[in-house]
Amino acid sequence: MSRRRGPPPRRQARVTPSLLAAAAAAAAAAVATAVAGAPPVITRQPPPFVAGVFGSAVTISAAASGAADFQWQRSSTDHPDYWVDLYNGAGTSLTISIRCPYGGDTFRYRLRACNADGCVVSAVSRWDKVTWPVPVWVETPPPVLPGFAMARWVASVPTNDGYFNWTIKDLNGPPGESLRSEPSFIAGNGKSLTSKQGGEMFPVSSFPPGARVVALAQLFCGGPGGGSSDTIQSAPVTAAGPPPLTAACPPFVKSTAADAGGWVLSNGSHFTTSTCARCRANCVRMPGCTTWVWGADVTVVARHRQCWLKARTGPFFPRTTPPTDGPSPWVSGTVPANERTACPGVWAADWGGRVLVAGDTHRRRSCIACEAACRRRPKCNVWVWGFAALGGRHRECWLKRWEGGGLPPLKAGSSLPDSKWLGGLLHDRL
């Protein structure tokens, strides 16, 4: 049997690592050859507008193929060649702090992508849709403040960039007028403020009468070309009415806001005390004094702290008429009977008799001292003392002798409400 002759069978080729590496290198070379000489291609543009809230931050991004280097650039003008690299602008995204556009600047941003064969830039992303945060009240005055206080307002914003514009106005005042209008730095003006706060102060003493004062606050920056937020307005604050005059006196003196009538024993125009309690104490020490009157109103400088000591006794003592030139500046009170020293004798009485000692050259400080002077003279049985501090006879002590039996007569007119005399008798000598 004969064998068929033919070509020998083929062996299967073996793939080695060296062959794979060679193939990969060849493919890479082919790709490199295909893209050689081509700059990057922008595959995603940044947003056409940068929109955000003043004081916050916004992130924008773009993309490019075939790029080895990415750099964000900024321009504050529309000049096509005026672009500067941002120091923190590497990469495909950029975080922008929304700050004040001073001088009307409108910032523009773009991404530059580069490789060995060139650079391309993205479309422009323009910052021109900025909104302004409205300030928020942190501190406002209470509805009513005393006249010596300082009204204080504090507002906050989410930035330290820009200014506060403050207006203080009276809601009851003329339309369009303000008590004060001024800008102030954020966290400035020496008002003990923290970061991102602004404040304003206004003395209550400068409030117009009956005013309802409010503060208006607004965030602004950039001057005429900048921008500003909406304005916020505080609740109104009013000045408290003046405290009652009796508030100047301690409760134990039981004062009333009045000028009590009575015969004047001590002229307050020449006698002052630092407090109404001291005025009362002087009344306690003065024989015959039942009533004290003290100038409590600090706004009436001419009368402030004057201390008038008076006697309210009998049916004829003078009554004080209400003042006609404004509210009374006086507080007054009486001394209880168990605390005061009564005068001997009779009020509004100038007894007759032969004069032993003329009072125009003989004065005594009190009614008791005048009686004692009479007692020391054996022939004296009548004494008359000038109690009226507002008259020219004040403290005159007249010593007399009555020998007509019974009671001496009263001099004409001495018993009228405008009397200046207090008269006494030593009955054991009549």
Short mmCIF file of C-alpha atoms in Angstrom, two decimals:
data_model
loop_
_atom_site.label_atom_id
_atom_site.label_comp_id
_atom_site.label_asym_id
_atom_site.label_seq_id
_atom_site.Cartn_x
_atom_site.Cartn_y
_atom_site.Cartn_z
CA MET A 1 0.00 0.00 0.00
CA SER A 2 1.47 3.30 -1.03
CA ARG A 3 1.49 6.45 1.18
CA ARG A 4 0.17 9.82 -0.04
CA ARG A 5 2.73 12.52 -0.10
CA GLY A 6 1.88 16.22 0.69
CA PRO A 7 3.05 19.37 2.64
CA PRO A 8 3.78 18.92 6.29
CA PRO A 9 1.10 20.18 8.85
CA ARG A 10 1.39 23.87 10.09
CA ARG A 11 2.29 24.62 13.68
CA GLN A 12 0.06 27.12 15.73
CA ALA A 13 1.85 30.48 16.34
CA ARG A 14 2.71 31.32 19.97
CA VAL A 15 1.90 34.89 21.34
CA THR A 16 4.63 36.05 23.64
CA PRO A 17 4.73 39.10 26.02
CA SER A 18 7.29 40.71 23.82
CA LEU A 19 4.93 40.55 20.90
CA LEU A 20 2.10 42.15 22.96
CA ALA A 21 4.34 44.98 24.05
CA ALA A 22 5.41 45.61 20.53
CA ALA A 23 1.79 45.73 19.40
CA ALA A 24 0.84 48.23 22.14
CA ALA A 25 3.74 50.44 21.25
CA ALA A 26 2.74 50.35 17.64
CA ALA A 27 -0.87 51.32 18.53
CA ALA A 28 0.26 54.21 20.73
CA ALA A 29 2.53 55.42 18.00
CA ALA A 30 -0.36 55.30 15.60
CA VAL A 31 -2.57 57.37 17.94
CA ALA A 32 0.21 59.85 18.54
CA THR A 33 0.67 60.16 14.86
CA ALA A 34 -3.07 60.72 14.44
CA VAL A 35 -3.26 63.65 17.01
CA ALA A 36 0.14 65.09 16.57
CA GLY A 37 0.03 68.87 16.01
CA ALA A 38 -3.51 69.39 17.48
CA PRO A 39 -4.22 71.77 20.43
CA PRO A 40 -6.81 70.89 23.13
CA VAL A 41 -10.52 71.02 22.41
CA ILE A 42 -13.04 72.65 24.82
CA THR A 43 -15.64 70.00 25.49
CA ARG A 44 -17.71 71.88 28.12
CA GLN A 45 -18.09 75.64 28.41
CA PRO A 46 -18.43 77.50 31.75
CA PRO A 47 -21.82 79.07 32.55
CA PRO A 48 -22.31 82.36 30.68
CA PHE A 49 -23.09 84.21 33.91
CA VAL A 50 -21.73 84.05 37.43
CA ALA A 51 -24.71 84.49 39.75
CA GLY A 52 -24.45 84.63 43.53
CA VAL A 53 -25.08 86.51 46.73
CA PHE A 54 -22.66 89.26 47.66
CA GLY A 55 -20.46 87.89 50.44
CA SER A 56 -20.82 84.24 49.37
CA ALA A 57 -18.84 81.98 46.99
CA VAL A 58 -19.75 80.33 43.66
CA THR A 59 -17.95 77.50 41.84
CA ILE A 60 -17.84 77.33 38.03
CA SER A 61 -16.19 74.68 35.83
CA ALA A 62 -15.32 73.79 32.24
CA ALA A 63 -13.60 70.88 30.45
CA ALA A 64 -11.22 70.26 27.53
CA SER A 65 -9.78 67.17 25.83
CA GLY A 66 -6.16 66.77 24.96
CA ALA A 67 -5.01 69.32 27.52
CA ALA A 68 -2.11 68.99 29.88
CA ASP A 69 -2.48 72.32 31.67
CA PHE A 70 -5.55 74.28 32.83
CA GLN A 71 -5.53 77.87 34.04
CA TRP A 72 -8.42 80.21 34.87
CA GLN A 73 -8.08 83.85 33.91
CA ARG A 74 -9.91 87.02 34.90
CA SER A 75 -10.50 90.40 33.30
CA SER A 76 -12.22 93.47 34.73
CA THR A 77 -12.64 95.16 31.35
CA ASP A 78 -14.00 94.26 27.95
CA HIS A 79 -10.57 94.62 26.33
CA PRO A 80 -9.90 91.36 24.47
CA ASP A 81 -6.23 91.19 25.47
CA TYR A 82 -6.46 92.18 29.13
CA TRP A 83 -6.55 88.84 30.93
CA VAL A 84 -4.56 87.82 34.00
CA ASP A 85 -3.98 84.39 35.46
CA LEU A 86 -5.58 83.76 38.85
CA TYR A 87 -3.09 82.52 41.41
CA ASN A 88 -5.59 79.92 42.61
CA GLY A 89 -6.96 79.20 39.15
CA ALA A 90 -5.31 75.88 38.24
CA GLY A 91 -7.66 73.03 37.31
CA THR A 92 -10.97 72.75 35.55
CA SER A 93 -13.06 74.38 38.34
CA LEU A 94 -12.83 77.77 40.01
CA THR A 95 -14.40 79.02 43.27
CA ILE A 96 -15.20 82.73 43.13
CA SER A 97 -15.86 84.91 46.19
CA ILE A 98 -18.64 87.35 45.33
CA ARG A 99 -17.16 90.66 46.39
CA CYS A 100 -17.94 94.30 45.84
CA PRO A 101 -17.61 95.52 42.23
CA TYR A 102 -15.79 98.74 43.13
CA GLY A 103 -15.93 101.39 40.46
CA GLY A 104 -18.54 99.48 38.50
CA ASP A 105 -16.11 96.67 37.58
CA THR A 106 -17.78 93.62 36.06
CA PHE A 107 -15.43 90.66 36.27
CA ARG A 108 -15.15 88.11 33.44
CA TYR A 109 -13.66 84.63 33.70
CA ARG A 110 -12.45 82.04 31.18
CA LEU A 111 -10.53 78.74 31.19
CA ARG A 112 -7.31 78.41 29.19
CA ALA A 113 -6.34 74.83 28.27
CA CYS A 114 -2.87 74.09 26.86
CA ASN A 115 -0.72 71.23 25.61
CA ALA A 116 2.56 71.05 23.72
CA ASP A 117 0.87 72.04 20.51
CA GLY A 118 -1.02 75.11 21.69
CA CYS A 119 -3.69 76.66 23.89
CA VAL A 120 -7.38 77.31 23.61
CA VAL A 121 -9.71 79.41 25.78
CA SER A 122 -13.29 78.82 26.79
CA ALA A 123 -16.21 81.13 26.34
CA VAL A 124 -16.43 84.00 28.80
CA SER A 125 -18.32 83.61 32.07
CA ARG A 126 -19.46 87.06 33.15
CA TRP A 127 -20.07 88.09 36.78
CA ASP A 128 -23.08 90.36 36.51
CA LYS A 129 -25.95 88.69 38.36
CA VAL A 130 -25.10 89.57 41.97
CA THR A 131 -27.79 89.78 44.62
CA TRP A 132 -27.32 91.66 47.90
CA PRO A 133 -28.01 90.05 51.29
CA VAL A 134 -30.41 91.98 53.49
CA PRO A 135 -28.98 92.90 56.92
CA VAL A 136 -30.44 91.17 59.96
CA TRP A 137 -31.02 92.90 63.30
CA VAL A 138 -28.82 91.60 66.12
CA GLU A 139 -29.66 94.26 68.71
CA THR A 140 -32.31 96.97 68.93
CA PRO A 141 -33.29 99.28 71.81
CA PRO A 142 -36.28 98.55 74.06
CA PRO A 143 -39.49 100.41 73.19
CA VAL A 144 -38.89 103.05 75.88
CA LEU A 145 -35.57 104.47 77.10
CA PRO A 146 -34.82 106.98 79.86
CA GLY A 147 -33.65 110.40 78.82
CA PHE A 148 -30.03 109.80 79.88
CA ALA A 149 -29.66 106.56 77.89
CA MET A 150 -28.06 105.83 74.51
CA ALA A 151 -30.12 104.05 71.85
CA ARG A 152 -28.06 101.34 70.10
CA TRP A 153 -28.74 99.30 66.98
CA VAL A 154 -26.60 96.42 65.63
CA ALA A 155 -27.12 94.54 62.35
CA SER A 156 -25.18 91.71 60.70
CA VAL A 157 -24.40 90.67 57.11
CA PRO A 158 -22.53 87.62 55.71
CA THR A 159 -19.47 89.66 54.67
CA ASN A 160 -16.92 92.15 55.94
CA ASP A 161 -16.74 93.76 52.50
CA GLY A 162 -18.59 97.02 51.96
CA TYR A 163 -20.30 99.46 54.31
CA PHE A 164 -23.44 100.00 56.29
CA ASN A 165 -25.54 103.02 55.47
CA TRP A 166 -27.39 104.19 58.61
CA THR A 167 -30.31 106.56 58.87
CA ILE A 168 -31.88 107.63 62.17
CA LYS A 169 -35.28 109.24 61.74
CA ASP A 170 -38.34 110.31 63.67
CA LEU A 171 -41.53 108.68 62.41
CA ASN A 172 -43.41 111.71 63.69
CA GLY A 173 -41.05 114.15 62.02
CA PRO A 174 -41.33 115.89 58.64
CA PRO A 175 -41.35 113.46 55.67
CA GLY A 176 -37.96 113.00 54.09
CA GLU A 177 -36.02 114.41 57.02
CA SER A 178 -33.69 112.42 59.25
CA LEU A 179 -32.02 112.97 62.59
CA ARG A 180 -28.76 111.49 61.28
CA SER A 181 -27.55 109.77 58.12
CA GLU A 182 -24.04 108.36 57.81
CA PRO A 183 -22.05 105.39 56.50
CA SER A 184 -19.97 103.21 58.78
CA PHE A 185 -17.51 100.39 58.33
CA ILE A 186 -18.60 96.85 58.98
CA ALA A 187 -17.28 95.80 62.41
CA GLY A 188 -16.09 99.37 62.90
CA ASN A 189 -16.91 102.71 64.52
CA GLY A 190 -15.59 101.54 67.90
CA LYS A 191 -18.93 100.12 68.98
CA SER A 192 -17.62 96.78 70.36
CA LEU A 193 -18.83 94.85 67.33
CA THR A 194 -17.80 91.43 66.09
CA SER A 195 -16.95 90.44 62.54
CA LYS A 196 -19.65 91.05 59.92
CA GLN A 197 -21.59 93.45 62.13
CA GLY A 198 -22.35 97.15 61.95
CA GLY A 199 -23.82 99.43 64.58
CA GLU A 200 -25.13 102.90 65.27
CA MET A 201 -25.84 104.82 68.49
CA PHE A 202 -27.95 107.91 69.16
CA PRO A 203 -28.50 109.73 72.49
CA VAL A 204 -32.06 109.75 73.77
CA SER A 205 -31.46 113.29 74.99
CA SER A 206 -31.38 114.32 71.31
CA PHE A 207 -34.83 112.86 70.57
CA PRO A 208 -37.31 115.58 69.56
CA PRO A 209 -40.26 115.92 71.95
CA GLY A 210 -42.74 113.10 71.35
CA ALA A 211 -40.45 111.40 68.83
CA ARG A 212 -40.78 107.79 67.68
CA VAL A 213 -37.23 107.07 66.55
CA VAL A 214 -36.24 104.23 64.20
CA ALA A 215 -33.00 103.13 62.58
CA LEU A 216 -32.70 102.11 58.93
CA ALA A 217 -29.75 99.94 57.85
CA GLN A 218 -28.57 99.08 54.34
CA LEU A 219 -25.53 97.21 53.01
CA PHE A 220 -23.80 98.96 50.13
CA CYS A 221 -20.44 99.11 48.35
CA GLY A 222 -18.78 100.26 45.18
CA GLY A 223 -20.03 103.82 45.17
CA PRO A 224 -22.23 104.94 42.25
CA GLY A 225 -21.21 101.91 40.20
CA GLY A 226 -21.72 99.43 43.01
CA GLY A 227 -24.88 98.18 44.57
CA SER A 228 -26.91 98.01 47.74
CA SER A 229 -29.28 95.75 49.60
CA ASP A 230 -32.85 96.33 50.61
CA THR A 231 -33.22 98.54 53.69
CA ILE A 232 -34.38 97.20 57.04
CA GLN A 233 -36.15 99.33 59.64
CA SER A 234 -36.18 98.80 63.39
CA ALA A 235 -39.14 99.05 65.71
CA PRO A 236 -39.63 102.58 67.09
CA VAL A 237 -38.19 103.68 70.42
CA THR A 238 -39.48 106.57 72.48
CA ALA A 239 -38.02 108.57 75.33
CA ALA A 240 -39.53 107.90 78.71
CA GLY A 241 -41.39 110.77 80.25
CA PRO A 242 -39.60 112.54 83.06
CA PRO A 243 -39.69 110.57 86.31
CA PRO A 244 -41.99 111.95 88.99
CA LEU A 245 -40.29 114.59 91.08
CA THR A 246 -41.00 112.55 94.19
CA ALA A 247 -38.64 109.87 92.83
CA ALA A 248 -35.80 112.09 94.06
CA CYS A 249 -36.92 111.57 97.66
CA PRO A 250 -36.75 108.46 99.85
CA PRO A 251 -40.11 106.93 100.77
CA PHE A 252 -39.89 107.74 104.48
CA VAL A 253 -40.19 111.50 103.87
CA LYS A 254 -43.63 110.97 102.27
CA SER A 255 -43.18 113.74 99.75
CA THR A 256 -45.74 115.11 97.33
CA ALA A 257 -45.15 117.00 94.09
CA ALA A 258 -46.35 120.37 95.32
CA ASP A 259 -45.27 123.68 96.77
CA ALA A 260 -47.00 123.56 100.14
CA GLY A 261 -48.08 126.89 101.55
CA GLY A 262 -47.11 128.29 104.92
CA TRP A 263 -45.30 131.09 106.66
CA VAL A 264 -41.74 131.13 105.38
CA LEU A 265 -39.21 130.60 108.17
CA SER A 266 -36.17 130.00 105.95
CA ASN A 267 -35.65 131.48 102.49
CA GLY A 268 -34.67 128.78 100.02
CA SER A 269 -33.16 131.34 97.68
CA HIS A 270 -30.28 131.52 100.16
CA PHE A 271 -30.41 128.00 101.58
CA THR A 272 -29.92 124.73 99.66
CA THR A 273 -29.52 121.10 100.65
CA SER A 274 -28.17 118.23 98.57
CA THR A 275 -31.24 116.05 99.15
CA CYS A 276 -34.85 116.46 100.14
CA ALA A 277 -34.17 114.28 103.19
CA ARG A 278 -31.66 116.86 104.44
CA CYS A 279 -34.16 119.62 103.82
CA ARG A 280 -36.66 117.74 105.97
CA ALA A 281 -34.02 117.23 108.67
CA ASN A 282 -33.49 120.99 108.85
CA CYS A 283 -37.22 121.44 109.33
CA VAL A 284 -37.13 118.97 112.23
CA ARG A 285 -34.36 121.00 113.88
CA MET A 286 -36.04 124.39 113.41
CA PRO A 287 -38.59 125.30 116.12
CA GLY A 288 -41.95 126.11 114.59
CA CYS A 289 -41.25 124.39 111.25
CA THR A 290 -43.95 121.99 110.14
CA THR A 291 -43.40 121.89 106.37
CA TRP A 292 -40.44 121.66 104.04
CA VAL A 293 -40.34 122.43 100.30
CA TRP A 294 -37.42 121.30 98.14
CA GLY A 295 -36.49 122.03 94.49
CA ALA A 296 -36.41 118.58 92.90
CA ASP A 297 -36.45 119.39 89.17
CA VAL A 298 -32.90 119.34 87.80
CA THR A 299 -34.04 121.13 84.66
CA VAL A 300 -35.07 124.20 86.65
CA VAL A 301 -31.53 125.14 87.58
CA ALA A 302 -32.42 128.31 89.47
CA ARG A 303 -34.63 126.37 91.90
CA HIS A 304 -32.83 123.04 92.06
CA ARG A 305 -32.03 121.98 95.66
CA GLN A 306 -33.49 125.08 97.24
CA CYS A 307 -34.86 124.26 100.71
CA TRP A 308 -37.75 126.32 102.04
CA LEU A 309 -38.86 125.83 105.64
CA LYS A 310 -42.38 126.88 106.54
CA ALA A 311 -44.97 126.88 109.30
CA ARG A 312 -48.47 125.65 108.51
CA THR A 313 -50.47 126.39 111.62
CA GLY A 314 -53.71 128.16 112.39
CA PRO A 315 -56.40 129.12 109.90
CA PHE A 316 -54.62 132.07 108.34
CA PHE A 317 -51.31 130.79 107.04
CA PRO A 318 -50.59 131.74 103.39
CA ARG A 319 -51.56 129.30 100.64
CA THR A 320 -49.28 128.92 97.64
CA THR A 321 -50.92 129.58 94.30
CA PRO A 322 -50.07 127.31 91.33
CA PRO A 323 -47.21 128.63 89.17
CA THR A 324 -48.16 130.22 85.87
CA ASP A 325 -44.86 129.66 84.04
CA GLY A 326 -44.87 125.87 83.71
CA PRO A 327 -44.89 122.77 85.89
CA SER A 328 -43.88 123.20 89.50
CA PRO A 329 -40.30 122.14 90.33
CA TRP A 330 -41.16 121.50 93.99
CA VAL A 331 -41.70 118.54 96.28
CA SER A 332 -42.84 119.07 99.84
CA GLY A 333 -43.72 117.24 102.99
CA THR A 334 -44.74 117.74 106.59
CA VAL A 335 -43.02 116.75 109.80
CA PRO A 336 -45.16 114.70 112.21
CA ALA A 337 -46.02 116.38 115.49
CA ASN A 338 -43.93 113.92 117.48
CA GLU A 339 -40.79 114.96 115.54
CA ARG A 340 -41.11 118.74 115.51
CA THR A 341 -40.61 121.45 118.09
CA ALA A 342 -43.50 123.88 118.46
CA CYS A 343 -42.98 127.59 118.94
CA PRO A 344 -44.32 129.15 122.13
CA GLY A 345 -46.65 132.08 121.53
CA VAL A 346 -49.19 132.89 118.86
CA TRP A 347 -48.60 133.12 115.13
CA ALA A 348 -49.58 136.36 113.42
CA ALA A 349 -49.56 138.30 116.69
CA ASP A 350 -47.70 141.51 117.49
CA TRP A 351 -48.57 142.24 121.11
CA GLY A 352 -48.50 145.78 122.36
CA GLY A 353 -46.47 147.02 125.32
CA ARG A 354 -43.66 149.31 126.32
CA VAL A 355 -40.52 148.47 124.38
CA LEU A 356 -37.61 147.40 126.55
CA VAL A 357 -35.33 146.18 123.75
CA ALA A 358 -35.90 147.18 120.12
CA GLY A 359 -35.78 144.25 117.74
CA ASP A 360 -34.12 146.12 114.91
CA THR A 361 -30.87 145.87 116.88
CA HIS A 362 -31.69 142.67 118.72
CA ARG A 363 -32.08 139.42 116.73
CA ARG A 364 -32.45 135.82 117.79
CA ARG A 365 -32.26 132.70 115.60
CA SER A 366 -35.51 131.14 116.80
CA CYS A 367 -38.76 131.79 118.62
CA ILE A 368 -37.49 129.81 121.60
CA ALA A 369 -34.35 131.94 121.80
CA CYS A 370 -36.43 135.13 121.72
CA GLU A 371 -38.66 133.88 124.56
CA ALA A 372 -35.56 132.93 126.56
CA ALA A 373 -34.19 136.46 126.07
CA CYS A 374 -37.41 137.87 127.51
CA ARG A 375 -37.26 135.47 130.46
CA ARG A 376 -33.77 136.69 131.30
CA ARG A 377 -34.95 140.31 131.71
CA PRO A 378 -36.96 140.64 134.96
CA LYS A 379 -39.26 143.34 133.60
CA CYS A 380 -40.03 141.62 130.29
CA ASN A 381 -43.42 139.91 130.00
CA VAL A 382 -44.06 140.27 126.23
CA TRP A 383 -41.85 139.20 123.36
CA VAL A 384 -42.42 139.47 119.62
CA TRP A 385 -40.26 137.62 117.10
CA GLY A 386 -40.02 138.31 113.35
CA PHE A 387 -40.39 134.88 111.75
CA ALA A 388 -40.90 135.97 108.12
CA ALA A 389 -37.77 135.10 106.17
CA LEU A 390 -39.01 137.09 103.17
CA GLY A 391 -39.44 140.31 105.11
CA GLY A 392 -37.02 142.90 106.39
CA ARG A 393 -37.92 142.04 110.02
CA HIS A 394 -36.59 138.48 109.96
CA ARG A 395 -35.41 137.29 113.39
CA GLU A 396 -35.98 140.62 115.09
CA CYS A 397 -36.69 139.97 118.77
CA TRP A 398 -38.67 142.72 120.52
CA LEU A 399 -38.83 142.63 124.29
CA LYS A 400 -41.69 144.55 125.94
CA ARG A 401 -43.53 145.16 129.18
CA TRP A 402 -47.29 145.28 129.56
CA GLU A 403 -48.65 146.93 132.69
CA GLY A 404 -52.26 147.54 131.73
CA GLY A 405 -53.70 144.39 133.25
CA GLY A 406 -55.15 141.45 131.37
CA LEU A 407 -53.80 140.67 127.93
CA PRO A 408 -52.03 143.31 125.88
CA PRO A 409 -53.77 144.40 122.66
CA LEU A 410 -52.70 143.20 119.22
CA LYS A 411 -51.31 145.79 116.89
CA ALA A 412 -53.53 146.53 113.91
CA GLY A 413 -52.88 144.27 110.91
CA SER A 414 -50.58 141.90 112.76
CA SER A 415 -53.04 138.99 112.51
CA LEU A 416 -53.39 139.02 108.72
CA PRO A 417 -52.02 136.20 106.51
CA ASP A 418 -49.08 138.39 105.51
CA SER A 419 -48.07 138.91 109.13
CA LYS A 420 -44.38 138.83 109.98
CA TRP A 421 -44.74 138.38 113.74
CA LEU A 422 -45.00 135.65 116.32
CA GLY A 423 -45.88 137.01 119.76
CA GLY A 424 -45.62 135.44 123.18
CA LEU A 425 -46.55 136.30 126.76
CA LEU A 426 -44.99 135.36 130.08
CA HIS A 427 -48.28 134.89 131.89
CA ASP A 428 -46.64 134.54 135.27
CA ARG A 429 -45.43 138.15 134.92
CA LEU A 430 -48.56 139.80 133.66
#
